[in-house]
Every structure is written in structure tokens, then in C-alpha cells.
Amino acid sequence: MEENNPKVFISYSHDSKEHQDRVLELSNKLRSEGIDCALDQYEDSPPEGWPKWMDRNVKNSDFILVVCTETYYRRVDGTDEKGNGIKWESTLIYQQLYNAGTNNTKFIPVIFKDGEFKHIPEPLQGSTFYNVDDIDEYEKLYWRLRGVKTTKPELGKLRELPEKSRKTLFISGLIDQEKWDEAKWQAGVAYLYSAEGDLPPVITVLFKNLDLGKEIFEEIIEKTGIEDKSERLRVSIVEGEVPNQDYGYFVVIGENVESTNNLISKLPENKEIRYVGINQRIHRMKPSKGSDNLSNFKKEVEKHGCYHIAPAQQIEDPEKGMGYRIEMEYKILKRRIEFRQYDEIPDENDPDSILKSEGILQYKF
């Protein structure tokens, strides 16, 4: 079967001779592997002029690789007056995103090893980005340009329910405690908003092992769908003073009891079930007292009436600060989240009453 060579245009800023050389090296590498890259360094002076040349390539390419650096970011947002080419290209890119209703299937942010997430232009921060100096990430980018995805195996037949004389306990499998332990939810959550406020906000769950984090969300999506219409996944944020704890708030991710009971009622053996086990995960966030991240997230949720939850990973560099890698391909759309005060939670018979248990109160987060 004949395959077409994907057409790719590379948008970048002329930060330095060294930077231009590594962009050229990236383009040459992609071209050597069948990706038809267009780059200004291959041109002396296009007959139609540079503005029309850029417009033609942005329109006609299958993908646009946006090489993100601090200089690129500053020229896009107007704080650096130089670089008319970047201003023109970014305007073309923004207009195509706008025309597509912010649905991005074409524009791919990439960085080199010294790049940072914060220098990705805001309209592209919700997209998967790639560090092209990392062999594994370059491979992922290459196969994405080729349109090759991991093939899911055919869905098999469900196992027959084992016959038991009496079933008294139902343990929900939505939250896989063992896998969450292995993925190490240590850095809490981070919030993401669209630059123009036209998209729902995102609360990201920061795993140390992002690959396992993606598996966790993939398994949840298999049970809830990419839109959790039954609100089976429960998210609550509990603020207020807590004995033995520093200033902050709890984030609780678990399962909605009502939704689980509804699921159980449809099981053929539901009359045998007497007890239900619900798993949940708890993290204590410790923001600075001047932080408005949570309050801004609340406002965005109220504004849109919904939000996304997605897996992510904190990227730390001692010299360049902190950023995040967010896997929006595994996001789940939700409409329900519970914002609560600690002193309003009953001591028992409530999903969040575990926060008032002796074990939690004695544990120092």
C-alpha cells in the first residue's frame, strides 16, 4: 500500500545561530525519515515573498511544529518587538485555531532539552508536547506525524460470574489502590485554564510515574467514558482548618456512592450484597496563603458548568523552574465537583468523613 509523505512546516524563532542549527538538524532528521519538512532555511528568497510563503505553508501542511523557546513566546505575546516573521506565523496559527473552534489536530508544540513548558503559547498548552532531544519522545512525535496509533486488541468476552452461595461484599474497582501507590500521587494537583477563558478548566493529577498515571486514567475512562455522564468518579475539595495539619486543603478522588449503588442494583446478584467497599485517594495541598489558584478554578468551574480532570507530571529543573507535562488525550469531562468546608463534614456516613478519622488526624501530611 502506497503511503503519502506527511507535510510538516516548522515555525521557530531565530534565537541564535546555535538554535537555528539544531532546528535545521531536526528538520533534516525528519526529512531523512520521510517527513516532508518545510523550513525557511531551505529557501533563499521565495518568489511570492516571505508572508505569502508562510501563509501557504501554514495552510497546506498536515502539521505545524511550533518550536517553543522564551524568545518565541515573547514574540508571540508581543513583549519582544523583534521577529515580524513569528508575529505573522503566530497570527496565522491563532486564526486557524479560532476557525476550528479551538479544536487542535494540526499544531504540535515541541521543545529541546533546555526548553520549558511555560514558554509554550497558552492556546497550545493543552496539547501534547514533545522534547525532541529525548529519543522516546522523538519516536512518539514521528509516529504521530505518520498517523500511526497503538492498535487496541479486539474486545473479548466478559468472564462468566463465578457461582457463589452468597455474596455479601462488593468492592468497587474504579480506584485501583495498588496502581495509584505505584504511580505515586505525590505532587498533588495543578490547574489549567484557556488563555481566552473560552474552554473549561482542567484539574490535573500529578503523578511521579506518568505512564502508570495514564494507565490509571485509561482504566477509569473504560468505566466512565471520556464524559463521566453518570458522575461515577467523585472529586471533592475540602477547605478549612484541620487539627494537626498545616494551612491548605484536601483533594479527595474516589467513587460516587449513589452511582455505585445504581450500578449494583443492575447486577443479577444484587440481593446478595450487604456491604459495599469504596476506594478513594487523599492528598493534602499546601499552597502559599496568597495563592489564588483554587479560587480561580472555582470561578472557571462555575462559569463553564464543567471541567476536565487529566493525568500530568511535574517537570522540575533546578535552573529553569517548574513546569508540567499534561496528557490531555486521557482527560475526562465532568460536571460535578464538591467544594466543602472541613467543619461541615459529618463525623460518619459521609464520603469525606474519613478526613475526620483518628488515622488521618494523627497523620502529618
Short mmCIF file of C-alpha atoms in Angstrom, two decimals:
data_model
loop_
_atom_site.label_atom_id
_atom_site.label_comp_id
_atom_site.label_asym_id
_atom_site.label_seq_id
_atom_site.Cartn_x
_atom_site.Cartn_y
_atom_site.Cartn_z
CA MET A 1 0.00 0.00 0.00
CA GLU A 2 1.42 3.38 -1.01
CA GLU A 3 1.85 5.87 1.80
CA ASN A 4 1.94 9.64 1.44
CA ASN A 5 4.75 11.62 2.99
CA PRO A 6 3.28 13.91 5.68
CA LYS A 7 3.85 17.63 5.00
CA VAL A 8 5.23 19.48 8.02
CA PHE A 9 6.06 23.16 8.46
CA ILE A 10 8.41 24.22 11.27
CA SER A 11 7.68 27.55 12.99
CA TYR A 12 10.51 28.83 15.17
CA SER A 13 12.34 31.99 16.24
CA HIS A 14 15.89 32.88 15.24
CA ASP A 15 17.17 32.97 18.82
CA SER A 16 20.79 32.30 17.91
CA LYS A 17 22.95 30.60 15.28
CA GLU A 18 23.13 27.55 17.56
CA HIS A 19 19.33 27.42 17.84
CA GLN A 20 18.88 27.74 14.08
CA ASP A 21 21.36 24.89 13.57
CA ARG A 22 19.51 22.50 15.86
CA VAL A 23 16.18 23.36 14.20
CA LEU A 24 17.81 22.60 10.86
CA GLU A 25 19.18 19.35 12.27
CA LEU A 26 15.69 18.36 13.46
CA SER A 27 14.19 19.14 10.05
CA ASN A 28 16.92 17.22 8.24
CA LYS A 29 16.41 14.22 10.50
CA LEU A 30 12.67 14.19 9.87
CA ARG A 31 13.19 14.56 6.12
CA SER A 32 15.66 11.66 6.14
CA GLU A 33 12.85 9.53 7.59
CA GLY A 34 10.22 10.51 5.05
CA ILE A 35 8.63 13.55 6.70
CA ASP A 36 8.37 16.36 4.10
CA CYS A 37 9.52 19.29 6.25
CA ALA A 38 9.37 22.89 5.03
CA LEU A 39 11.81 25.30 6.69
CA ASP A 40 12.84 28.86 5.89
CA GLN A 41 16.50 27.78 5.91
CA TYR A 42 15.86 25.78 2.74
CA GLU A 43 14.83 29.00 0.93
CA ASP A 44 16.92 31.96 -0.29
CA SER A 45 14.01 34.22 -1.16
CA PRO A 46 10.64 32.75 -2.17
CA PRO A 47 9.26 34.42 -5.36
CA GLU A 48 5.92 35.23 -3.70
CA GLY A 49 7.62 36.89 -0.72
CA TRP A 50 8.02 35.59 2.82
CA PRO A 51 4.50 36.49 4.13
CA LYS A 52 2.74 34.54 1.35
CA TRP A 53 5.28 31.72 1.64
CA MET A 54 4.49 31.39 5.36
CA ASP A 55 0.75 31.61 4.72
CA ARG A 56 0.94 28.88 2.05
CA ASN A 57 2.91 26.52 4.26
CA VAL A 58 0.70 27.03 7.33
CA LYS A 59 -2.41 26.37 5.22
CA ASN A 60 -1.14 23.44 3.16
CA SER A 61 0.89 21.49 5.73
CA ASP A 62 -0.57 18.49 7.53
CA PHE A 63 1.15 19.53 10.76
CA ILE A 64 2.89 22.60 12.13
CA LEU A 65 5.74 22.00 14.58
CA VAL A 66 5.97 25.00 16.91
CA VAL A 67 9.46 25.12 18.42
CA CYS A 68 8.87 26.80 21.78
CA THR A 69 11.52 28.93 23.46
CA GLU A 70 11.39 32.00 25.65
CA THR A 71 12.15 34.21 22.64
CA TYR A 72 9.38 32.58 20.58
CA TYR A 73 6.91 33.03 23.45
CA ARG A 74 7.84 36.69 24.00
CA ARG A 75 7.48 37.49 20.32
CA VAL A 76 4.10 35.78 20.15
CA ASP A 77 2.74 37.69 23.16
CA GLY A 78 4.23 40.99 21.99
CA THR A 79 6.71 41.63 24.80
CA ASP A 80 9.57 41.27 22.30
CA GLU A 81 9.14 43.73 19.43
CA LYS A 82 11.53 41.84 17.15
CA GLY A 83 10.66 38.94 14.87
CA ASN A 84 7.97 40.03 12.42
CA GLY A 85 8.03 36.54 10.92
CA ILE A 86 6.98 34.91 14.20
CA LYS A 87 4.28 37.53 14.74
CA TRP A 88 2.90 36.78 11.28
CA GLU A 89 3.10 32.99 11.64
CA SER A 90 1.53 33.03 15.12
CA THR A 91 -1.34 35.18 13.82
CA LEU A 92 -1.96 32.61 11.07
CA ILE A 93 -1.81 29.78 13.62
CA TYR A 94 -4.15 31.52 16.08
CA GLN A 95 -6.62 32.28 13.28
CA GLN A 96 -6.73 28.63 12.17
CA LEU A 97 -7.31 27.53 15.77
CA TYR A 98 -10.07 30.10 16.11
CA ASN A 99 -11.71 28.98 12.86
CA ALA A 100 -11.57 25.37 14.06
CA GLY A 101 -13.36 26.26 17.28
CA THR A 102 -10.10 25.66 19.25
CA ASN A 103 -10.13 22.01 18.10
CA ASN A 104 -6.41 21.40 17.55
CA THR A 105 -5.35 18.47 15.36
CA LYS A 106 -2.59 20.26 13.46
CA PHE A 107 -0.35 22.38 15.68
CA ILE A 108 2.20 20.48 17.78
CA PRO A 109 4.41 22.22 20.36
CA VAL A 110 7.95 20.87 20.65
CA ILE A 111 10.90 21.82 22.86
CA PHE A 112 14.57 20.97 23.05
CA LYS A 113 16.14 19.63 26.24
CA ASP A 114 16.61 23.14 27.66
CA GLY A 115 13.02 24.15 26.86
CA GLU A 116 10.25 24.79 29.39
CA PHE A 117 6.51 24.16 29.41
CA LYS A 118 5.81 27.77 30.41
CA HIS A 119 7.20 29.00 27.08
CA ILE A 120 4.57 27.13 25.08
CA PRO A 121 1.97 29.71 23.88
CA GLU A 122 -1.17 29.36 26.02
CA PRO A 123 -3.52 28.17 23.23
CA LEU A 124 -1.20 25.17 22.72
CA GLN A 125 -0.52 24.33 26.38
CA GLY A 126 -3.44 21.91 26.45
CA SER A 127 -1.87 19.86 23.65
CA THR A 128 0.66 17.05 23.99
CA PHE A 129 4.17 18.44 23.59
CA TYR A 130 7.42 16.63 22.82
CA ASN A 131 11.04 17.05 23.89
CA VAL A 132 12.71 16.18 20.59
CA ASP A 133 16.08 15.66 22.30
CA ASP A 134 14.55 12.71 24.14
CA ILE A 135 14.74 9.57 21.97
CA ASP A 136 11.44 8.12 23.21
CA GLU A 137 9.55 11.38 22.77
CA TYR A 138 11.00 11.93 19.31
CA GLU A 139 9.78 8.45 18.37
CA LYS A 140 6.29 9.28 19.64
CA LEU A 141 6.30 12.52 17.62
CA TYR A 142 7.50 10.74 14.49
CA TRP A 143 4.76 8.12 14.58
CA ARG A 144 2.16 10.77 15.35
CA LEU A 145 3.23 12.61 12.19
CA ARG A 146 2.87 9.32 10.37
CA GLY A 147 -0.63 8.88 11.79
CA VAL A 148 0.25 5.56 13.41
CA LYS A 149 -1.50 4.78 16.70
CA THR A 150 -1.22 1.85 19.05
CA THR A 151 -3.85 -0.66 17.93
CA LYS A 152 -6.29 -1.78 20.56
CA PRO A 153 -6.92 -5.52 20.61
CA GLU A 154 -10.43 -6.73 19.91
CA LEU A 155 -12.71 -6.56 22.93
CA GLY A 156 -13.04 -10.02 24.39
CA LYS A 157 -15.98 -11.66 26.04
CA LEU A 158 -16.60 -10.92 29.68
CA ARG A 159 -15.86 -13.71 32.08
CA GLU A 160 -18.78 -15.60 33.47
CA LEU A 161 -19.59 -14.57 37.02
CA PRO A 162 -18.43 -17.27 39.40
CA GLU A 163 -21.19 -19.02 41.24
CA LYS A 164 -21.17 -18.36 44.95
CA SER A 165 -23.59 -19.44 47.59
CA ARG A 166 -23.79 -15.90 48.92
CA LYS A 167 -22.04 -12.65 48.09
CA THR A 168 -22.07 -10.09 50.87
CA LEU A 169 -19.32 -7.64 49.92
CA PHE A 170 -18.92 -5.60 46.72
CA ILE A 171 -15.53 -3.91 46.21
CA SER A 172 -15.53 -1.24 43.54
CA GLY A 173 -12.65 -1.37 41.04
CA LEU A 174 -12.78 2.23 39.82
CA ILE A 175 -9.84 3.32 42.01
CA ASP A 176 -7.00 0.80 41.78
CA GLN A 177 -5.21 1.43 45.08
CA GLU A 178 -2.16 -0.65 44.19
CA LYS A 179 -1.62 1.11 40.87
CA TRP A 180 -2.09 4.56 42.48
CA ASP A 181 0.57 3.61 45.03
CA GLU A 182 2.95 2.61 42.24
CA ALA A 183 2.22 5.75 40.21
CA LYS A 184 2.98 7.87 43.31
CA TRP A 185 0.50 10.74 43.51
CA GLN A 186 2.93 12.95 45.44
CA ALA A 187 2.76 16.45 43.96
CA GLY A 188 -0.99 16.96 44.36
CA VAL A 189 -2.91 18.79 41.64
CA ALA A 190 -2.40 21.72 39.30
CA TYR A 191 -4.97 23.83 37.47
CA LEU A 192 -5.04 24.78 33.80
CA TYR A 193 -7.12 27.48 32.12
CA SER A 194 -7.54 28.58 28.50
CA ALA A 195 -5.92 31.90 27.65
CA GLU A 196 -9.19 33.44 26.45
CA GLY A 197 -11.38 31.77 29.04
CA ASP A 198 -13.41 30.02 26.34
CA LEU A 199 -12.60 26.44 27.40
CA PRO A 200 -13.46 24.55 30.60
CA PRO A 201 -10.69 24.49 33.22
CA VAL A 202 -8.60 21.39 33.87
CA ILE A 203 -7.56 19.92 37.21
CA THR A 204 -4.51 17.76 36.67
CA VAL A 205 -3.47 14.87 38.93
CA LEU A 206 0.33 15.00 39.22
CA PHE A 207 1.90 11.53 39.20
CA LYS A 208 5.59 10.81 39.59
CA ASN A 209 5.20 7.87 37.16
CA LEU A 210 3.18 9.40 34.34
CA ASP A 211 2.99 6.18 32.32
CA LEU A 212 1.17 4.48 35.20
CA GLY A 213 -0.92 7.63 35.65
CA LYS A 214 -2.07 7.32 32.04
CA GLU A 215 -2.95 3.66 32.64
CA ILE A 216 -4.99 4.66 35.68
CA PHE A 217 -6.99 7.21 33.69
CA GLU A 218 -7.36 4.86 30.73
CA GLU A 219 -8.92 2.24 33.04
CA ILE A 220 -11.23 4.84 34.58
CA ILE A 221 -12.31 6.01 31.12
CA GLU A 222 -13.18 2.42 30.22
CA LYS A 223 -15.71 2.51 33.09
CA THR A 224 -16.94 6.13 32.89
CA GLY A 225 -16.35 7.18 29.28
CA ILE A 226 -14.49 10.35 28.27
CA GLU A 227 -17.54 12.22 29.61
CA ASP A 228 -18.49 10.92 33.04
CA LYS A 229 -22.23 11.31 32.49
CA SER A 230 -23.15 9.09 35.44
CA GLU A 231 -20.69 11.01 37.68
CA ARG A 232 -19.22 7.75 38.88
CA LEU A 233 -15.88 9.43 39.60
CA ARG A 234 -16.18 11.70 42.63
CA VAL A 235 -13.93 14.71 43.22
CA SER A 236 -14.15 16.85 46.34
CA ILE A 237 -12.03 19.72 47.63
CA VAL A 238 -12.24 20.30 51.37
CA GLU A 239 -11.02 23.59 52.84
CA GLY A 240 -10.81 24.83 56.40
CA GLU A 241 -8.65 24.36 59.47
CA VAL A 242 -7.78 20.75 60.33
CA PRO A 243 -6.24 19.61 63.64
CA ASN A 244 -2.52 18.76 63.36
CA GLN A 245 -2.32 19.99 59.73
CA ASP A 246 -0.63 22.99 58.17
CA TYR A 247 -2.58 25.55 56.15
CA GLY A 248 -4.04 24.03 52.99
CA TYR A 249 -6.88 21.89 51.74
CA PHE A 250 -7.67 18.27 50.91
CA VAL A 251 -8.29 16.86 47.44
CA VAL A 252 -10.28 13.62 47.55
CA ILE A 253 -10.68 11.45 44.44
CA GLY A 254 -12.90 8.42 44.77
CA GLU A 255 -16.20 6.96 43.71
CA ASN A 256 -19.70 8.37 43.89
CA VAL A 257 -21.73 6.22 46.31
CA GLU A 258 -25.03 6.93 44.56
CA SER A 259 -23.61 5.96 41.17
CA THR A 260 -22.09 2.79 42.62
CA ASN A 261 -25.36 1.78 44.29
CA ASN A 262 -27.13 2.29 40.97
CA LEU A 263 -24.54 0.04 39.30
CA ILE A 264 -25.01 -2.64 41.95
CA SER A 265 -28.80 -2.53 41.59
CA LYS A 266 -28.41 -3.72 37.98
CA LEU A 267 -26.30 -6.75 38.91
CA PRO A 268 -28.16 -10.06 38.89
CA GLU A 269 -26.81 -10.94 42.36
CA ASN A 270 -27.57 -7.54 43.90
CA LYS A 271 -29.88 -9.03 46.54
CA GLU A 272 -26.93 -10.92 47.99
CA ILE A 273 -24.81 -7.77 48.52
CA ARG A 274 -24.87 -6.42 52.04
CA TYR A 275 -21.72 -4.25 52.16
CA VAL A 276 -20.05 -2.01 49.58
CA GLY A 277 -16.36 -1.05 49.64
CA ILE A 278 -15.45 2.29 48.06
CA ASN A 279 -11.81 3.17 47.40
CA GLN A 280 -10.58 6.74 47.35
CA ARG A 281 -7.33 8.70 47.35
CA ILE A 282 -6.50 11.72 49.51
CA HIS A 283 -3.91 14.44 49.05
CA ARG A 284 -3.19 17.47 51.22
CA MET A 285 -2.39 20.59 49.19
CA LYS A 286 -0.23 23.22 50.91
CA PRO A 287 -0.37 26.41 48.82
CA SER A 288 1.03 29.73 49.95
CA LYS A 289 -1.57 31.84 51.73
CA GLY A 290 -1.59 34.35 48.89
CA SER A 291 -2.29 31.75 46.21
CA ASP A 292 -5.48 32.24 44.21
CA ASN A 293 -5.19 29.07 42.07
CA LEU A 294 -8.07 27.27 43.80
CA SER A 295 -10.36 30.31 43.87
CA ASN A 296 -9.73 30.90 40.14
CA PHE A 297 -10.50 27.24 39.42
CA LYS A 298 -13.80 27.56 41.32
CA LYS A 299 -14.74 30.62 39.25
CA GLU A 300 -13.95 28.84 35.98
CA VAL A 301 -15.98 25.77 37.00
CA GLU A 302 -18.93 28.00 37.90
CA LYS A 303 -18.55 29.90 34.62
CA HIS A 304 -18.47 26.83 32.36
CA GLY A 305 -20.52 24.42 34.46
CA CYS A 306 -17.97 21.70 33.85
CA TYR A 307 -14.27 20.87 33.97
CA HIS A 308 -11.77 18.24 32.85
CA ILE A 309 -9.61 16.02 35.02
CA ALA A 310 -6.42 14.64 33.46
CA PRO A 311 -3.13 12.95 34.43
CA ALA A 312 0.05 15.03 34.44
CA GLN A 313 3.61 15.11 35.66
CA GLN A 314 5.60 17.86 37.33
CA ILE A 315 8.78 18.73 35.45
CA GLU A 316 11.41 20.27 37.68
CA ASP A 317 14.65 21.92 36.60
CA PRO A 318 16.90 23.41 39.32
CA GLU A 319 17.93 26.22 36.99
CA LYS A 320 14.82 26.87 34.93
CA GLY A 321 12.00 26.33 37.40
CA MET A 322 8.96 24.14 37.26
CA GLY A 323 6.58 23.06 34.51
CA TYR A 324 4.07 20.34 33.78
CA ARG A 325 3.51 17.66 31.19
CA ILE A 326 -0.23 17.17 30.76
CA GLU A 327 -1.75 14.19 28.95
CA MET A 328 -4.93 15.72 27.53
CA GLU A 329 -5.57 12.56 25.49
CA TYR A 330 -6.68 10.95 28.77
CA LYS A 331 -8.86 13.79 30.07
CA ILE A 332 -12.34 13.14 31.47
CA LEU A 333 -15.14 15.70 31.22
CA LYS A 334 -17.08 16.17 34.45
CA ARG A 335 -19.83 18.47 35.62
CA ARG A 336 -19.88 17.72 39.31
CA ILE A 337 -17.29 18.63 41.91
CA GLU A 338 -17.87 19.20 45.62
CA PHE A 339 -16.33 22.24 47.29
CA ARG A 340 -16.73 21.79 51.06
CA GLN A 341 -15.62 23.11 54.42
CA TYR A 342 -13.98 20.71 56.85
CA ASP A 343 -16.16 21.66 59.82
CA GLU A 344 -19.34 20.97 57.80
CA ILE A 345 -18.49 17.30 57.17
CA PRO A 346 -20.41 14.83 59.38
CA ASP A 347 -18.32 12.53 61.54
CA GLU A 348 -19.72 9.44 59.82
CA ASN A 349 -21.85 8.22 56.91
CA ASP A 350 -20.28 10.70 54.52
CA PRO A 351 -17.73 10.03 51.72
CA ASP A 352 -15.38 12.63 53.23
CA SER A 353 -15.84 11.61 56.87
CA ILE A 354 -12.55 9.68 56.59
CA LEU A 355 -10.87 13.09 56.86
CA LYS A 356 -12.10 13.19 60.47
CA SER A 357 -10.91 9.70 61.32
CA GLU A 358 -8.28 9.19 64.00
CA GLY A 359 -5.78 7.85 61.49
CA ILE A 360 -5.98 11.00 59.33
CA LEU A 361 -5.90 13.37 62.28
CA GLN A 362 -2.79 11.72 63.68
CA TYR A 363 -1.01 11.64 60.30
CA LYS A 364 1.05 14.70 59.41
CA PHE A 365 0.73 15.35 55.64
#
